[in-house]
XYZ file of C-alpha atoms in Angstrom:
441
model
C 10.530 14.127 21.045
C 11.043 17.837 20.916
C 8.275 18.734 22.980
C 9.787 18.092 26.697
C 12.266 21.158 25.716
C 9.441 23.553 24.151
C 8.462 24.571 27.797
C 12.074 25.036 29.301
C 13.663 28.241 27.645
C 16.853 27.535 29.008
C 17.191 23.802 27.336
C 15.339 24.943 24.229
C 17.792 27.581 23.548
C 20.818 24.619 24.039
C 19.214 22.597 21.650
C 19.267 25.387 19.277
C 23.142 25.687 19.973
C 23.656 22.392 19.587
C 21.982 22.243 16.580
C 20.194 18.961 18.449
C 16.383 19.706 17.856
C 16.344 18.249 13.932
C 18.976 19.593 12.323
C 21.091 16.731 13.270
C 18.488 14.291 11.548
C 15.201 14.526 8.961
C 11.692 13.137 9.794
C 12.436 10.143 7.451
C 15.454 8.984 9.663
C 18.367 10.326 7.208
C 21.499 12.500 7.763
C 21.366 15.727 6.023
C 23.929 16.250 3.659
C 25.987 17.705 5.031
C 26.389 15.679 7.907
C 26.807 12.799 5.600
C 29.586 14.765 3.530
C 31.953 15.915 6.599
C 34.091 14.314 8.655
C 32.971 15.846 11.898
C 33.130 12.952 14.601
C 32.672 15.221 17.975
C 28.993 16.919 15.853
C 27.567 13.266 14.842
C 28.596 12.244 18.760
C 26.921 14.877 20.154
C 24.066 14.395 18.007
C 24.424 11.068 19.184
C 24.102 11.578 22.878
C 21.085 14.402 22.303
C 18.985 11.569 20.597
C 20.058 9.080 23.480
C 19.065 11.639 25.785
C 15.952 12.237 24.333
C 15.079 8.016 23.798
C 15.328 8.145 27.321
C 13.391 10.824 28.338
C 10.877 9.206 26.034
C 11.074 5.843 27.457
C 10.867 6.852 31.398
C 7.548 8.305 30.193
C 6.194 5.412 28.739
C 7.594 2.162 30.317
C 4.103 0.472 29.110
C 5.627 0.669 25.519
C 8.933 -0.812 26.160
C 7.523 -3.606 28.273
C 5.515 -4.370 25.072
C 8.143 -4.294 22.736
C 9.903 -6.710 25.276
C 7.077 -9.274 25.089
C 6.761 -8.690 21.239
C 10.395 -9.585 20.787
C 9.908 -12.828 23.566
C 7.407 -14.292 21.873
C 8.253 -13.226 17.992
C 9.073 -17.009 17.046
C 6.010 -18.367 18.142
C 4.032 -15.850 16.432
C 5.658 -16.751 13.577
C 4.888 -20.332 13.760
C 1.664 -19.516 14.537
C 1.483 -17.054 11.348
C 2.666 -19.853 9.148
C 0.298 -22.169 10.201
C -2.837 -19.790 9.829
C -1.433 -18.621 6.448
C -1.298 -22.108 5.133
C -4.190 -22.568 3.315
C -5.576 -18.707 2.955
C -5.287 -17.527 -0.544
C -4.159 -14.205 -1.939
C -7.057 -10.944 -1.920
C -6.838 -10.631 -5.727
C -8.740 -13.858 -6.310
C -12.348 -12.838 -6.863
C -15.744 -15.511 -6.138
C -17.626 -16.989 -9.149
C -21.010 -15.875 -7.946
C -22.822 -19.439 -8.574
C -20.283 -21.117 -6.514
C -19.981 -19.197 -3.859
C -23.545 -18.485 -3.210
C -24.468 -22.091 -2.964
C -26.462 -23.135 -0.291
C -25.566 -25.867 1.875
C -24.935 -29.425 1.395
C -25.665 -28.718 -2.671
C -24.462 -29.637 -5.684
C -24.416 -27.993 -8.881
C -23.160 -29.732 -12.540
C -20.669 -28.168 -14.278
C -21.084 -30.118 -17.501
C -19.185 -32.773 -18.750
C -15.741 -33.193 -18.206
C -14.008 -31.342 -21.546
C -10.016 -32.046 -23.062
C -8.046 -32.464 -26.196
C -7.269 -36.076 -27.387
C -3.838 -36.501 -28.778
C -4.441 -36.178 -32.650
C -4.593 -39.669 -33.659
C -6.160 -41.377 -30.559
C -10.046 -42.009 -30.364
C -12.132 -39.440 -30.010
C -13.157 -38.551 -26.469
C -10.876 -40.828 -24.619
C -9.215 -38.023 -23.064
C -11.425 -38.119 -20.070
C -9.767 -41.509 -19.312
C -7.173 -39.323 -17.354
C -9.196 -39.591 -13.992
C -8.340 -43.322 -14.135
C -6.290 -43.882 -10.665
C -5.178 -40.095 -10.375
C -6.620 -37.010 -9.117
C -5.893 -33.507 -9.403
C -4.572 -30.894 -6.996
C -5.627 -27.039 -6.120
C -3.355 -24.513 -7.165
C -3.742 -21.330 -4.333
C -0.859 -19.336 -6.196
C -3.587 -19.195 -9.424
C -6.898 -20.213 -7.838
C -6.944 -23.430 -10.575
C -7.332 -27.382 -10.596
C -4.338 -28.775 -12.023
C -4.286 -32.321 -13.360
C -2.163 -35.325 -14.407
C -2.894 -38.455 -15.206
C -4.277 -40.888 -17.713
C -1.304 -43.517 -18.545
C -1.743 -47.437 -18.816
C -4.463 -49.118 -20.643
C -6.195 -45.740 -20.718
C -5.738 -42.428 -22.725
C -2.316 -41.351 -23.548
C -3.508 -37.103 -22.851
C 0.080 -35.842 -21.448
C -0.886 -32.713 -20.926
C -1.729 -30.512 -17.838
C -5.483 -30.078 -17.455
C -6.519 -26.648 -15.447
C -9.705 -26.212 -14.567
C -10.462 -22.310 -14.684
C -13.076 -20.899 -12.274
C -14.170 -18.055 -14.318
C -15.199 -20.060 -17.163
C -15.976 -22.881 -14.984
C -14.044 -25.745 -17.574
C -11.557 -27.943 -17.745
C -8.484 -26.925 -20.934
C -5.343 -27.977 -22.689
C -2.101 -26.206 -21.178
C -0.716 -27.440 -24.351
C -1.082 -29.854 -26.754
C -0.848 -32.877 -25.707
C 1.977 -35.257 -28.099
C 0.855 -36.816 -30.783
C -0.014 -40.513 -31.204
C 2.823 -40.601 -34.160
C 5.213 -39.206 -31.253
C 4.158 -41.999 -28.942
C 7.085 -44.693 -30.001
C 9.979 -46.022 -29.082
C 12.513 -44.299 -30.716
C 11.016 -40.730 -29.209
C 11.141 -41.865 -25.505
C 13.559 -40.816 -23.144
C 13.653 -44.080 -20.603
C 15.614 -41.958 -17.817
C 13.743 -39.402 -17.937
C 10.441 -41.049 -18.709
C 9.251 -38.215 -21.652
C 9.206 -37.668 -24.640
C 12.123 -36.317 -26.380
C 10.626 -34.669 -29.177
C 8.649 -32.078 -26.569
C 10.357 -33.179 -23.396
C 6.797 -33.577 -21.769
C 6.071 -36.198 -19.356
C 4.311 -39.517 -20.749
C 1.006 -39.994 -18.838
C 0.792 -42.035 -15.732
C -1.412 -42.491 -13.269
C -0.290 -40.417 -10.566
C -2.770 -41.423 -7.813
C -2.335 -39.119 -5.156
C 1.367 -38.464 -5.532
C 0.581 -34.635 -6.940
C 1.358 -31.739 -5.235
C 2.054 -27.250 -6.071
C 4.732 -26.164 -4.423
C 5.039 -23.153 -1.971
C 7.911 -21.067 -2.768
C 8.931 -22.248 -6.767
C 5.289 -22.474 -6.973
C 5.375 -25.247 -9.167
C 3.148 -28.243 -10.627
C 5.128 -31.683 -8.802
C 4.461 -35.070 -10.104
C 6.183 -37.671 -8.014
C 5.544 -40.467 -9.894
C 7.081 -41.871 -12.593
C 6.331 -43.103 -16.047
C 3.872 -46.380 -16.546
C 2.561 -49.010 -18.637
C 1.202 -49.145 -21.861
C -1.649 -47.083 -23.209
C -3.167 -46.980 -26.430
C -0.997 -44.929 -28.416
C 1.809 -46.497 -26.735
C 2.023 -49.737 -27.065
C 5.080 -50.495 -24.749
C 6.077 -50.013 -21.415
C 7.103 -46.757 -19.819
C 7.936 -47.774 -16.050
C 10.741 -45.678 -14.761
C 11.667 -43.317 -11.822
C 11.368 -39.081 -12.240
C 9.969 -36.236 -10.501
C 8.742 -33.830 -13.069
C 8.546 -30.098 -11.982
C 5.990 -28.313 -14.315
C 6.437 -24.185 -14.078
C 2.565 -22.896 -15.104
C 3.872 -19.277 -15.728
C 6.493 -20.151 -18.330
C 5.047 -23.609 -19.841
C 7.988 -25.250 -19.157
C 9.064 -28.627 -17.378
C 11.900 -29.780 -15.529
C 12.458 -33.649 -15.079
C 15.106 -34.901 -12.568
C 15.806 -38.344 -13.286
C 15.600 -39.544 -9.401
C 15.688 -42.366 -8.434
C 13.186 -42.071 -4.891
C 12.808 -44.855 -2.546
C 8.613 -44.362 -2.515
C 6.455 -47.061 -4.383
C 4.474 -45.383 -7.041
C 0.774 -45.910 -4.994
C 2.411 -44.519 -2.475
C 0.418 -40.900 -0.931
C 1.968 -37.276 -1.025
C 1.092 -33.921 0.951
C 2.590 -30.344 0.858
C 3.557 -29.305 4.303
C 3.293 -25.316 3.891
C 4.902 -25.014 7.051
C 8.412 -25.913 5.995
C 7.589 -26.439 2.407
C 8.710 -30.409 2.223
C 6.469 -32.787 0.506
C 5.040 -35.571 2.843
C 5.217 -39.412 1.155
C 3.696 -42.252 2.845
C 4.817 -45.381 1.401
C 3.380 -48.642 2.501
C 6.760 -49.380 5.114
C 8.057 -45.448 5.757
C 7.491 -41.902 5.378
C 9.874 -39.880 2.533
C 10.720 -36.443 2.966
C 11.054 -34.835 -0.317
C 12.395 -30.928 -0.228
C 11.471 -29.449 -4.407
C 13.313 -26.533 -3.795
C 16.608 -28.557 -4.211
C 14.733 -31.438 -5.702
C 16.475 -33.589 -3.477
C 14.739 -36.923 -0.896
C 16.070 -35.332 2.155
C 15.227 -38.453 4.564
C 13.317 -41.471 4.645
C 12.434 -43.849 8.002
C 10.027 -46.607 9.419
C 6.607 -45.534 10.439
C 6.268 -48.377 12.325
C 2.459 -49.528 10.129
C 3.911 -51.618 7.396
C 0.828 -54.493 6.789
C -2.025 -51.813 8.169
C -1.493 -49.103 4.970
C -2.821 -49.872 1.709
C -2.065 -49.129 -1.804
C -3.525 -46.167 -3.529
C -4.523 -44.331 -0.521
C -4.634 -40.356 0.583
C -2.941 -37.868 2.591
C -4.311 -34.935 3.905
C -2.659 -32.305 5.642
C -5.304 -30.659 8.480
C -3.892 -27.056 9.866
C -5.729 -26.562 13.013
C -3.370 -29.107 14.692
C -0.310 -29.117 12.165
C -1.309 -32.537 11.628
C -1.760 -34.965 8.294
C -4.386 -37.457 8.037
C -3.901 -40.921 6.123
C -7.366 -42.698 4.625
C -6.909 -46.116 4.195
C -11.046 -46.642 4.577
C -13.531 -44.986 6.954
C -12.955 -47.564 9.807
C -9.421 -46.971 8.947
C -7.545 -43.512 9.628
C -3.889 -42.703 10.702
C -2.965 -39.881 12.525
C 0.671 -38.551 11.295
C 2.038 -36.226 13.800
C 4.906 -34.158 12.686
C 7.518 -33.912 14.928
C 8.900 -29.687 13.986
C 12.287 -30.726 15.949
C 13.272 -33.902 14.300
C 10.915 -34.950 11.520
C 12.271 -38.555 11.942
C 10.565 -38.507 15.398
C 7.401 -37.858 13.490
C 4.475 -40.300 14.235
C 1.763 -42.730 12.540
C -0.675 -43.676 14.358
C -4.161 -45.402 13.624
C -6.843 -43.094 14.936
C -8.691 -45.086 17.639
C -12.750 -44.476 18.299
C -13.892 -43.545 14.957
C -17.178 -43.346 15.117
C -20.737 -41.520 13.130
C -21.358 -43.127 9.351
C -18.424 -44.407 8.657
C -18.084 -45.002 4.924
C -16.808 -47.971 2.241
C -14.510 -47.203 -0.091
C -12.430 -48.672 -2.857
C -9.976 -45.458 -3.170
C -10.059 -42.418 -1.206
C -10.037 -39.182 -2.545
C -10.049 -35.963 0.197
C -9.238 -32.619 0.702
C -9.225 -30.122 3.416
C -12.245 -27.456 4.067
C -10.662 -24.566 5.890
C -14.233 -22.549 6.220
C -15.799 -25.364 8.048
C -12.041 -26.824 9.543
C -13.447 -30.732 7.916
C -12.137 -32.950 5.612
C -14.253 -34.232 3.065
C -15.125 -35.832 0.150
C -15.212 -39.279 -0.970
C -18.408 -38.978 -2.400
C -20.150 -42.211 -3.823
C -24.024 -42.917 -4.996
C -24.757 -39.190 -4.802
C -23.330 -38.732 -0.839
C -20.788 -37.191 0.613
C -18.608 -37.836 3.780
C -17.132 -35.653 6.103
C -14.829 -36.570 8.710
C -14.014 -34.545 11.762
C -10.332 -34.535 13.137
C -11.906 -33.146 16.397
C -14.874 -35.827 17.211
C -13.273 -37.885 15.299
C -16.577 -38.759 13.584
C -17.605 -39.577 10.257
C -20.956 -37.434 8.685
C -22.399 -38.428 5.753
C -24.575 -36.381 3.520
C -27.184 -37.234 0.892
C -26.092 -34.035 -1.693
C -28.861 -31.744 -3.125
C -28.842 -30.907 -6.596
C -31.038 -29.784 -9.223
C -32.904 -32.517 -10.156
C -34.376 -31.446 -13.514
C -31.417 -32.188 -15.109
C -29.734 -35.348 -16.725
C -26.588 -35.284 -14.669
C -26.427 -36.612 -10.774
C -23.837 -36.037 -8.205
C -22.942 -39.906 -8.460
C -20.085 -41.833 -7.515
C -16.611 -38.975 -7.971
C -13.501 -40.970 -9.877
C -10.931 -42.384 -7.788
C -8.594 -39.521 -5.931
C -10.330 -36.684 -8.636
C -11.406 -34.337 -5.724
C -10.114 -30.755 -3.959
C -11.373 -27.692 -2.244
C -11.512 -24.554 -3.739
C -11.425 -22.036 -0.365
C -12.196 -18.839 -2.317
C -15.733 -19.974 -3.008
C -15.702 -22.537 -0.194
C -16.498 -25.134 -2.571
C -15.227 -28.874 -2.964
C -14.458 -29.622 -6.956
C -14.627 -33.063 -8.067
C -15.362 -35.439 -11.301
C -17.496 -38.142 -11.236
C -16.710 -41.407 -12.988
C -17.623 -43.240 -16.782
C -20.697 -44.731 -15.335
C -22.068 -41.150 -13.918
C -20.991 -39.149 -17.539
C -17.417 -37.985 -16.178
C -19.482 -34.450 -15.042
C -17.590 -31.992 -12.988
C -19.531 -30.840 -9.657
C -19.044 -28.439 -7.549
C -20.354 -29.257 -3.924
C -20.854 -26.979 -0.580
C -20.848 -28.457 2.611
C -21.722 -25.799 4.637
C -21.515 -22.187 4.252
């Protein structure tokens, strides 16, 4: 700013007088000592009016700038929106590829081996896999990891986490699961639907009613506990949301009592970081930052949703999808006003190979802006939110080996965006193999 004054003697030499040409202020925008340590209110206003004097100077000279800032400031919500939106699904710069994954080559599979866990010590050996049975498992962006949840009646009693790591490429223990001795009566809390000798969760199946969190960051189940399994030979119905924290081991259960069935369908929205339930008569707006059921209210499709179904939440359009079948889609448009004003609506046209399906089990493919999944016999299905078309895909794989892509286990699918790859487990009859799958690169 001191340069219009370098070439007039006469106003160079009154700066110096004035002590107005930096001495008044440094290049990092503080007061000098002893400015800051006097009392002088006629210096610091005459300071004052030299700076003003020289913002405006500066400003005649480059109206382009200020014009700029003006728009930057008009339009600084929207951009902000807009930011949230794109930042949705994009994943922190730390998180490096796993070189076989992400060098796939289209519309290929590749077997990860069989599906690995810890049985609670006393239960058969290998029944741990049984935890795919009506659940899923969910991608974790804040650790680039699979977490899972599941198991519960008539199946195994594993209450553990499950992560599957992408450097070792393998599902693990978080901890050890309880104990088939730990499994009775006497050890279970009923309100809070875990056991009170660890204060873990029993297993349930949690069909797609998983979620992480955005800003706590956390591991939600939204389901209660369930029936019977075979270490536990009693019922374990009740109604909890259990917060799991990944960095510090630890859960929190809130003994809530939420007005969602338990096949009802969940989704994160990043945007305002609320969980999304879809519940056979309404739509549930859960906030787990205050672990509280903000709202629930009609959607309007009660006898057209189904049991056991799946959300997805597509961020092109700020939009969630519900798959009842493949001839059967809603559309739930989220009103950013008034989320009561929010909408479900059936998608009408669908057209291209529209698939059959028992349960659906999908995830959102922010390389190729897709949701896919669902894969069964060795195919997979894609459907497009834009042609609203359904693409089916016959899945390469190596061949040679024992393992095929098969049929994936009800909702046990997600997409991995560092390595652009979808992650999923196939079901008792195909081995219970995990696969990882690329659509397109």
């Amino acid at each position: 700013m001191t340069s219009c004054y370098r070439s007039l003697a006469g106003l160079l030499l009154l700066c110096v007088m004035l002590n107005g040409c930096g001495a008044g202020s440094s290049d990092s925008g503080t007061i000098p000592d002893s400015a800051e340590n006097t009392d002088n209110t006629n210096s610091v206003t005459d300071n004052s009016n030299i700076e003003d004097s020289h913002e405006s100077e500066e400003s005649n000279g480059s109206s382009e700038n200020d014009n700029s800032e003006e728009e930057q400031e008009e339009s600084s919500e929207e951009e902000q929106q807009e930011e949230s939106q794109e930042n949705a699904n994009q994943e922190p710069a730390e998180f490096a590829q796993t070189p076989l994954l992400a060098t796939l080559p289209d519309n290929t599979a590749v077997d990860l081996g069989g599906y690995t866990c810890e049985d609670p010590q006393g239960d058969m050996e290998g029944r741990c896999g049984g935890i795919t049975d009506y659940s899923g498992f969910v991608y974790d962006r804040h650790r680039h990891q699979m977490l899972q949840f599941g198991g519960g009646h008539a199946t195994t009693m594993n209450n553990s986490v499950m992560a599957f790591d992408f450097e070792t490429l393998s599902w693990s223990n978080l901890y050890t699961p309880n104990s088939c001795d730990d499994m009775s009566e006497g050890n279970f809390n009923t309100e809070t639907q875990t056991w009170s000798s660890t204060g873990y969760p029993s297993a349930r199946h949690t069909y797609d009613l998983m979620v992480v969190t955005e800003t706590t960051k956390e591991f939600a189940l939204l389901r209660g506990g369930g029936g019977w399994g075979y270490c536990a030979q009693f019922e374990m119905y009740g109604s909890a949301i259990s917060h799991y924290d990944v960095d510090q081991s630890q859960w929190n259960v809130l003994p809530i009592d939420y007005p969602w069935t338990g096949y009802s369908s969940a989704e994160l929205d990043p945007i305002d970081d609320v969980v999304v339930v879809v519940s056979p008569h309404k739509i549930h707006i859960y906030d787990p930052n205050s672990g509280e059921v903000l709202t629930s209210f009609s959607h309007n499709q009660s006898g057209h949703l189904s049991d056991s179904r799946n959300l997805v939440y597509y961020p092109p359009t700020d939009t969630m999808y519900y798959f009842v079948n493949g001839g059967s889609v809603f559309e739930l448009v989220i009103d950013r006003e008034d989320i009561t004003n929010s909408t479900l609506m059936p998608v009408e046209g669908i057209n291209g190979d529209i698939p059959e399906m028992i349960e659906t089990g999908f995830a959102y493919d922010s390389s190729n802006e897709i949701i896919g999944g669902g894969v069964r016999d060795g195919v997979f299905y894609v459907f497009d939110p834009v042609t609203q078309e359904w693409i089916s895909k016959t899945i390469n794989y190596d061949e040679t080996g024992a393992a095929r892509p098969g049929t994936q286990a009800f909702h046990s699918t997600d997409y991995d965006p560092i390595n652009n790859v979808f992650i999923y487990i196939t079901g008792l009859a195909d081995g219970r193999h995990t696969w990882a799958y690329k659509y397109k690169n």
